[in-house]
mmCIF file of C-alpha atoms in Angstrom:
data_model
loop_
_atom_site.group_PDB
_atom_site.id
_atom_site.type_symbol
_atom_site.label_atom_id
_atom_site.label_comp_id
_atom_site.label_asym_id
_atom_site.label_seq_id
_atom_site.Cartn_x
_atom_site.Cartn_y
_atom_site.Cartn_z
ATOM 1 C CA MET W 1 -60.523 146.041 236.212
ATOM 2 C CA GLN W 2 -57.113 144.881 234.830
ATOM 3 C CA LEU W 3 -56.133 146.059 231.369
ATOM 4 C CA THR W 4 -54.351 143.629 229.030
ATOM 5 C CA PRO W 5 -51.651 145.012 226.779
ATOM 6 C CA SER W 6 -52.599 145.320 223.173
ATOM 7 C CA ARG W 7 -51.101 142.741 220.851
ATOM 8 C CA VAL W 8 -48.482 144.227 218.573
ATOM 9 C CA ARG W 9 -48.763 143.075 215.012
ATOM 10 C CA GLN W 10 -45.383 142.137 213.441
ATOM 11 C CA GLN W 11 -44.850 142.082 209.694
ATOM 12 C CA GLY W 12 -42.100 140.130 207.741
ATOM 13 C CA VAL W 13 -40.395 141.078 204.464
ATOM 14 C CA THR W 14 -42.312 140.753 201.301
ATOM 15 C CA LEU W 15 -41.370 138.347 198.540
ATOM 16 C CA VAL W 16 -40.189 141.237 196.364
ATOM 17 C CA GLU W 17 -37.914 142.524 199.107
ATOM 18 C CA LEU W 18 -36.526 139.035 199.638
ATOM 19 C CA LEU W 19 -35.756 138.630 195.947
ATOM 20 C CA ILE W 20 -34.090 142.032 195.800
ATOM 21 C CA GLY W 21 -31.940 141.197 198.814
ATOM 22 C CA MET W 22 -30.912 137.895 197.299
ATOM 23 C CA ALA W 23 -30.039 139.584 194.003
ATOM 24 C CA VAL W 24 -27.898 142.207 195.745
ATOM 25 C CA GLY W 25 -26.174 139.481 197.738
ATOM 26 C CA LEU W 26 -25.434 137.463 194.617
ATOM 27 C CA ILE W 27 -24.002 140.541 192.895
ATOM 28 C CA VAL W 28 -21.706 141.232 195.850
ATOM 29 C CA ILE W 29 -20.594 137.588 196.075
ATOM 30 C CA GLY W 30 -20.113 137.423 192.293
ATOM 31 C CA GLY W 31 -17.939 140.536 192.358
ATOM 32 C CA ALA W 32 -15.819 139.127 195.162
ATOM 33 C CA ILE W 33 -15.379 135.818 193.325
ATOM 34 C CA ALA W 34 -14.446 137.656 190.094
ATOM 35 C CA MET W 35 -11.837 139.723 191.934
ATOM 36 C CA TYR W 36 -10.416 136.582 193.545
ATOM 37 C CA VAL W 37 -10.227 134.704 190.228
ATOM 38 C CA SER W 38 -8.609 137.729 188.557
ATOM 39 C CA SER W 39 -6.075 138.011 191.364
ATOM 40 C CA VAL W 40 -5.234 134.298 191.175
ATOM 41 C CA HIS W 41 -4.882 134.470 187.378
ATOM 42 C CA SER W 42 -2.699 137.569 187.568
ATOM 43 C CA SER W 43 -0.484 135.958 190.208
ATOM 44 C CA SER W 44 -0.215 132.805 188.118
ATOM 45 C CA GLU W 45 0.792 134.785 185.005
ATOM 46 C CA THR W 46 3.335 136.768 187.016
ATOM 47 C CA LEU W 47 4.844 133.596 188.453
ATOM 48 C CA LYS W 48 5.080 131.969 185.023
ATOM 49 C CA SER W 49 6.635 135.078 183.490
ATOM 50 C CA SER W 50 9.123 135.369 186.358
ATOM 51 C CA LYS W 51 10.024 131.705 186.030
ATOM 52 C CA LEU W 52 10.688 132.046 182.295
ATOM 53 C CA ASN W 53 12.733 135.226 182.714
ATOM 54 C CA GLN W 54 14.782 133.602 185.457
ATOM 55 C CA GLU W 55 15.536 130.574 183.273
ATOM 56 C CA ILE W 56 16.594 132.738 180.307
ATOM 57 C CA SER W 57 18.633 135.104 182.484
ATOM 58 C CA THR W 58 20.460 132.147 184.033
ATOM 59 C CA LEU W 59 21.206 130.791 180.554
ATOM 60 C CA LEU W 60 22.586 134.170 179.465
ATOM 61 C CA HIS W 61 24.759 134.340 182.570
ATOM 62 C CA VAL W 62 26.267 130.931 181.777
ATOM 63 C CA ILE W 63 26.970 131.918 178.158
ATOM 64 C CA VAL W 64 28.385 135.370 178.892
ATOM 65 C CA ASP W 65 30.542 134.191 181.797
ATOM 66 C CA ASP W 66 32.221 131.548 179.637
ATOM 67 C CA VAL W 67 32.489 133.452 176.340
ATOM 68 C CA ARG W 68 34.444 136.341 177.860
ATOM 69 C CA ARG W 69 37.312 133.870 178.475
ATOM 70 C CA ALA W 70 37.724 133.109 174.760
ATOM 71 C CA GLY W 71 41.342 133.269 173.621
ATOM 72 C CA TYR W 72 42.838 133.094 177.108
ATOM 73 C CA TRP W 73 46.420 131.841 177.000
ATOM 74 C CA GLY W 74 48.469 131.425 180.161
ATOM 75 C CA THR W 75 51.579 133.251 178.998
ATOM 76 C CA PRO W 76 52.846 136.672 180.138
ATOM 77 C CA ASP W 77 54.946 137.240 176.995
ATOM 78 C CA MET W 78 53.232 140.054 175.087
ATOM 79 C CA ASP W 79 55.523 139.542 172.089
ATOM 80 C CA GLU W 80 54.022 136.096 171.554
ATOM 81 C CA LEU W 81 50.343 137.018 171.800
ATOM 82 C CA SER W 82 49.906 136.984 168.014
ATOM 83 C CA LYS W 83 50.925 133.313 168.144
ATOM 84 C CA ASN W 84 48.324 132.461 170.778
ATOM 85 C CA PRO W 85 47.216 128.905 169.837
ATOM 86 C CA PHE W 86 43.824 129.511 171.460
ATOM 87 C CA SER W 87 43.062 132.462 169.196
ATOM 88 C CA GLN W 88 44.207 131.389 165.739
ATOM 89 C CA GLN W 89 42.013 132.558 162.878
ATOM 90 C CA GLY W 90 40.268 129.621 161.229
ATOM 91 C CA ALA W 91 41.495 127.202 163.895
ATOM 92 C CA THR W 92 40.542 128.196 167.431
ATOM 93 C CA ALA W 93 39.527 131.880 167.327
ATOM 94 C CA LEU W 94 36.019 132.801 168.419
ATOM 95 C CA LEU W 95 33.748 132.247 165.425
ATOM 96 C CA VAL W 96 30.025 132.615 164.719
ATOM 97 C CA ARG W 97 28.308 130.156 162.371
ATOM 98 C CA ASP W 98 24.807 130.526 160.942
ATOM 99 C CA ASP W 99 23.447 127.325 162.507
ATOM 100 C CA MET W 100 24.394 123.725 163.217
ATOM 101 C CA VAL W 101 22.692 122.525 160.014
ATOM 102 C CA ASN W 102 24.443 124.669 157.402
ATOM 103 C CA ASP W 103 27.466 125.192 159.656
ATOM 104 C CA ALA W 104 28.589 128.149 157.538
ATOM 105 C CA ALA W 105 31.192 130.503 159.023
ATOM 106 C CA GLN W 106 30.029 134.114 159.272
ATOM 107 C CA PRO W 107 32.083 137.321 158.781
ATOM 108 C CA ALA W 108 33.983 138.869 161.676
ATOM 109 C CA THR W 109 30.980 141.138 162.340
ATOM 110 C CA GLY W 110 28.299 138.586 161.408
ATOM 111 C CA GLN W 111 25.639 136.773 163.380
ATOM 112 C CA GLY W 112 24.267 133.256 163.762
ATOM 113 C CA SER W 113 22.885 130.728 166.221
ATOM 114 C CA CYS W 114 26.117 128.839 166.852
ATOM 115 C CA LEU W 115 29.304 130.050 168.537
ATOM 116 C CA VAL W 116 32.614 128.203 168.880
ATOM 117 C CA TYR W 117 35.783 129.311 170.653
ATOM 118 C CA ALA W 118 38.732 128.081 172.689
ATOM 119 C CA TYR W 119 40.681 129.026 175.801
ATOM 120 C CA ASP W 120 43.365 127.504 177.972
ATOM 121 C CA ALA W 121 41.243 125.712 180.572
ATOM 122 C CA THR W 122 44.056 125.305 183.064
ATOM 123 C CA TYR W 123 41.550 125.135 185.925
ATOM 124 C CA LEU W 124 40.627 121.605 184.835
ATOM 125 C CA ALA W 125 42.500 118.723 186.414
ATOM 126 C CA GLY W 126 44.992 117.209 184.008
ATOM 127 C CA ASN W 127 44.823 120.106 181.535
ATOM 128 C CA VAL W 128 48.248 120.940 180.077
ATOM 129 C CA PRO W 129 48.856 124.734 179.958
ATOM 130 C CA GLY W 130 49.610 126.176 176.538
ATOM 131 C CA VAL W 131 48.584 123.029 174.644
ATOM 132 C CA ILE W 132 45.307 122.748 172.722
ATOM 133 C CA GLU W 133 43.356 119.794 174.055
ATOM 134 C CA SER W 134 39.805 118.531 173.675
ATOM 135 C CA THR W 135 38.905 120.177 176.977
ATOM 136 C CA ASP W 136 39.984 123.593 175.628
ATOM 137 C CA LEU W 137 37.320 123.702 172.893
ATOM 138 C CA PHE W 138 33.954 125.228 173.774
ATOM 139 C CA GLY W 139 30.808 126.508 172.143
ATOM 140 C CA PHE W 140 27.065 127.130 172.317
ATOM 141 C CA ARG W 141 24.451 126.286 169.709
ATOM 142 C CA LEU W 142 20.707 126.094 169.190
ATOM 143 C CA ASN W 143 19.596 122.552 168.419
ATOM 144 C CA GLY W 144 15.878 122.610 167.673
ATOM 145 C CA SER W 145 14.382 124.236 170.765
ATOM 146 C CA VAL W 146 17.295 123.369 173.069
ATOM 147 C CA VAL W 147 20.494 125.304 173.790
ATOM 148 C CA GLN W 148 23.540 123.064 173.971
ATOM 149 C CA MET W 149 27.097 123.654 175.178
ATOM 150 C CA ARG W 150 30.197 121.963 173.810
ATOM 151 C CA ARG W 151 31.854 120.239 176.742
ATOM 152 C CA THR W 152 34.769 118.740 174.796
ATOM 153 C CA GLY W 153 35.949 119.116 171.230
ATOM 154 C CA VAL W 154 37.983 116.971 168.881
ATOM 155 C CA VAL W 155 41.483 118.204 168.030
ATOM 156 C CA ASP W 156 41.601 116.671 164.556
ATOM 157 C CA GLY W 157 44.451 118.696 163.054
ATOM 158 C CA VAL W 158 47.810 120.051 164.100
ATOM 159 C CA ASP W 159 46.594 122.289 166.925
ATOM 160 C CA CYS W 160 43.252 122.372 165.050
ATOM 161 C CA ILE W 161 44.861 124.063 162.018
ATOM 162 C CA GLY W 162 43.517 122.363 158.927
ATOM 163 C CA GLY W 163 40.944 120.510 161.005
ATOM 164 C CA THR W 164 37.305 121.098 161.823
ATOM 165 C CA CYS W 165 37.674 122.339 165.389
ATOM 166 C CA THR W 166 35.543 125.392 164.590
ATOM 167 C CA SER W 167 32.669 123.313 163.243
ATOM 168 C CA CYS W 168 29.345 123.421 165.092
ATOM 169 C CA THR W 169 29.204 119.637 164.889
ATOM 170 C CA ASN W 170 32.692 119.073 166.294
ATOM 171 C CA GLY W 171 32.922 117.453 169.710
ATOM 172 C CA VAL W 172 30.499 116.443 172.429
ATOM 173 C CA TRP W 173 27.548 118.718 173.190
ATOM 174 C CA GLU W 174 25.121 118.560 176.091
ATOM 175 C CA ASN W 175 21.830 120.283 176.863
ATOM 176 C CA VAL W 176 21.928 123.470 178.898
ATOM 177 C CA THR W 177 18.165 124.030 178.837
ATOM 178 C CA ASP W 178 15.408 121.564 179.729
ATOM 179 C CA PRO W 179 12.932 121.138 176.819
ATOM 180 C CA ASP W 180 10.265 119.992 179.265
ATOM 181 C CA LEU W 181 10.533 123.352 181.018
ATOM 182 C CA ILE W 182 11.286 125.948 178.341
ATOM 183 C CA GLU W 183 11.462 125.979 174.553
ATOM 184 C CA ILE W 184 14.096 128.273 173.047
ATOM 185 C CA THR W 185 12.768 129.903 169.890
ATOM 186 C CA GLN W 186 15.783 132.116 169.154
ATOM 187 C CA LEU W 187 19.474 132.154 170.023
ATOM 188 C CA THR W 188 21.513 134.817 168.242
ATOM 189 C CA PHE W 189 25.191 135.691 168.562
ATOM 190 C CA ASP W 190 25.863 139.083 166.935
ATOM 191 C CA LEU W 191 29.406 140.435 166.516
ATOM 192 C CA GLY W 192 28.235 143.617 164.792
ATOM 193 C CA ASN W 193 29.762 145.937 167.421
ATOM 194 C CA SER W 194 33.251 144.419 167.228
ATOM 195 C CA LYS W 195 36.181 146.670 166.308
ATOM 196 C CA CYS W 196 39.367 146.057 164.325
ATOM 197 C CA LEU W 197 42.353 148.419 164.438
ATOM 198 C CA SER W 198 45.086 148.328 161.818
ATOM 199 C CA GLY W 199 48.656 148.876 162.973
ATOM 200 C CA ALA W 200 49.647 150.093 159.492
ATOM 201 C CA GLU W 201 48.080 153.517 159.976
ATOM 202 C CA PRO W 202 48.993 156.278 159.571
ATOM 203 C CA ASN W 203 51.132 155.546 156.526
ATOM 204 C CA THR W 204 50.322 158.572 154.288
ATOM 205 C CA LEU W 205 48.844 156.197 151.680
ATOM 206 C CA ASP W 206 45.367 155.949 150.180
ATOM 207 C CA ASP W 207 44.901 152.289 151.099
ATOM 208 C CA ASP W 208 41.175 152.128 150.368
ATOM 209 C CA GLY W 209 41.383 154.078 147.100
ATOM 210 C CA ASP W 210 38.741 156.661 148.003
ATOM 211 C CA GLY W 211 40.953 159.667 147.303
ATOM 212 C CA THR W 212 41.785 160.459 150.918
ATOM 213 C CA VAL W 213 44.800 159.490 152.996
ATOM 214 C CA ASP W 214 44.718 157.835 156.423
ATOM 215 C CA ASP W 215 40.971 158.241 156.909
ATOM 216 C CA SER W 216 38.914 156.355 159.502
ATOM 217 C CA ASP W 217 38.036 153.537 157.083
ATOM 218 C CA GLU W 218 41.742 152.756 156.654
ATOM 219 C CA TYR W 219 42.210 152.428 160.406
ATOM 220 C CA ASP W 220 39.323 149.938 160.480
ATOM 221 C CA CYS W 221 40.789 146.619 159.330
ATOM 222 C CA TYR W 222 37.305 145.162 158.909
ATOM 223 C CA LEU W 223 36.679 147.731 156.169
ATOM 224 C CA THR W 224 40.203 147.935 154.762
ATOM 225 C CA VAL W 225 41.583 144.428 155.172
ATOM 226 C CA PRO W 226 45.401 144.174 155.083
ATOM 227 C CA ALA W 227 46.684 141.658 152.574
ATOM 228 C CA ASN W 228 47.915 138.321 153.853
ATOM 229 C CA GLY W 229 51.708 138.340 154.035
ATOM 230 C CA SER W 230 51.813 142.127 154.393
ATOM 231 C CA GLY W 231 53.168 141.850 157.947
ATOM 232 C CA VAL W 232 50.571 144.344 159.196
ATOM 233 C CA ALA W 233 49.576 143.874 162.842
ATOM 234 C CA THR W 234 45.869 144.103 163.686
ATOM 235 C CA LYS W 235 43.948 144.086 166.935
ATOM 236 C CA GLU W 236 40.338 142.918 167.089
ATOM 237 C CA THR W 237 38.139 143.687 170.076
ATOM 238 C CA ARG W 238 35.217 141.280 169.945
ATOM 239 C CA GLU W 239 31.929 142.521 171.377
ATOM 240 C CA LEU W 240 29.165 139.943 171.300
ATOM 241 C CA LEU W 241 25.447 140.615 171.681
ATOM 242 C CA VAL W 242 23.630 137.476 172.827
ATOM 243 C CA THR W 243 19.849 137.355 172.389
ATOM 244 C CA VAL W 244 17.641 134.559 173.702
ATOM 245 C CA SER W 245 13.903 134.162 173.113
ATOM 246 C CA GLY W 246 11.882 131.402 174.708
ATOM 247 C CA ARG W 247 8.519 130.222 175.966
ATOM 248 C CA LEU W 248 7.239 127.899 178.645
ATOM 249 C CA ALA W 249 6.753 124.352 177.407
ATOM 250 C CA THR W 250 3.521 124.048 179.398
ATOM 251 C CA ASP W 251 2.197 127.443 178.302
ATOM 252 C CA PRO W 252 3.521 128.685 174.921
ATOM 253 C CA SER W 253 1.672 131.984 175.401
ATOM 254 C CA THR W 254 4.175 132.917 178.114
ATOM 255 C CA GLN W 255 7.123 134.264 176.129
ATOM 256 C CA ALA W 256 10.189 136.389 176.819
ATOM 257 C CA THR W 257 13.226 137.814 175.040
ATOM 258 C CA VAL W 258 16.402 138.862 176.867
ATOM 259 C CA SER W 259 19.643 140.274 175.456
ATOM 260 C CA GLN W 260 23.058 140.869 176.982
ATOM 261 C CA SER W 261 26.311 142.205 175.561
ATOM 262 C CA VAL W 262 29.734 140.847 176.461
ATOM 263 C CA THR W 263 33.218 141.988 175.471
ATOM 264 C CA VAL W 264 35.786 139.219 175.111
ATOM 265 C CA ARG W 265 38.591 140.037 177.518
ATOM 266 C CA ASN W 266 41.349 138.825 175.211
ATOM 267 C CA ASP W 267 41.771 140.844 172.038
ATOM 268 C CA LEU W 268 42.602 138.925 168.860
ATOM 269 C CA LEU W 269 46.089 140.009 167.761
ATOM 270 C CA ARG W 270 47.257 138.951 164.328
ATOM 271 C CA ILE W 271 50.177 139.519 161.988
ATOM 272 C CA ARG W 272 48.779 139.472 158.464
#
């Protein structure tokens, strides 16, 4: 007699087990999706932040690279440096103004959102060395949320003396930043770290009237200012701290602030 194999009974998963499996699968998939979304968001924020920092850093580079030339005069005669037409106080010397609206000149160690200066731009075609021309007048200012650079000025006085060459509204200005890309919320030029050395010291006199002779305050011609017509020689070393704050036009929550210090290569020499 032939024996037939016994039929093996097979059982499937229960409904509860199926639901549990689905729930675990959804949790795993949900976690993976959350990690992916977080990664994409983080990458997007990093890219936006990097883009903003790059734009501001480029702007600072342009400003610093040009400002350090202020007062350049193509003459080797050291005896004539105090007569440098591109560094005359109140005419062409580097000057900070509060803003382009008030246009008020700030002290030698003051700060503001507008900067004007001049240098002998002999690298430009047609520029006459040693002569102040419209193409020798430069500047940077904050106009609303845009940084602008003065491309040409207006020489409206005798070598700018008695004119308005140092005004923040003088000349032709053009945008340096794109308002559709970034909005500049702050542009500050701070001369607070500048130094002024008086050539009158030591003179064994109590020039500042504090009861001591030839002290450090008397050497500092920002603190003890020689009288006009005194014939005292002074040397000013201008150190400028430039601070720029901005945000992306398409995402105002992405913000950045960058600062850079620059020392003007040409000291301001004056005979009072």
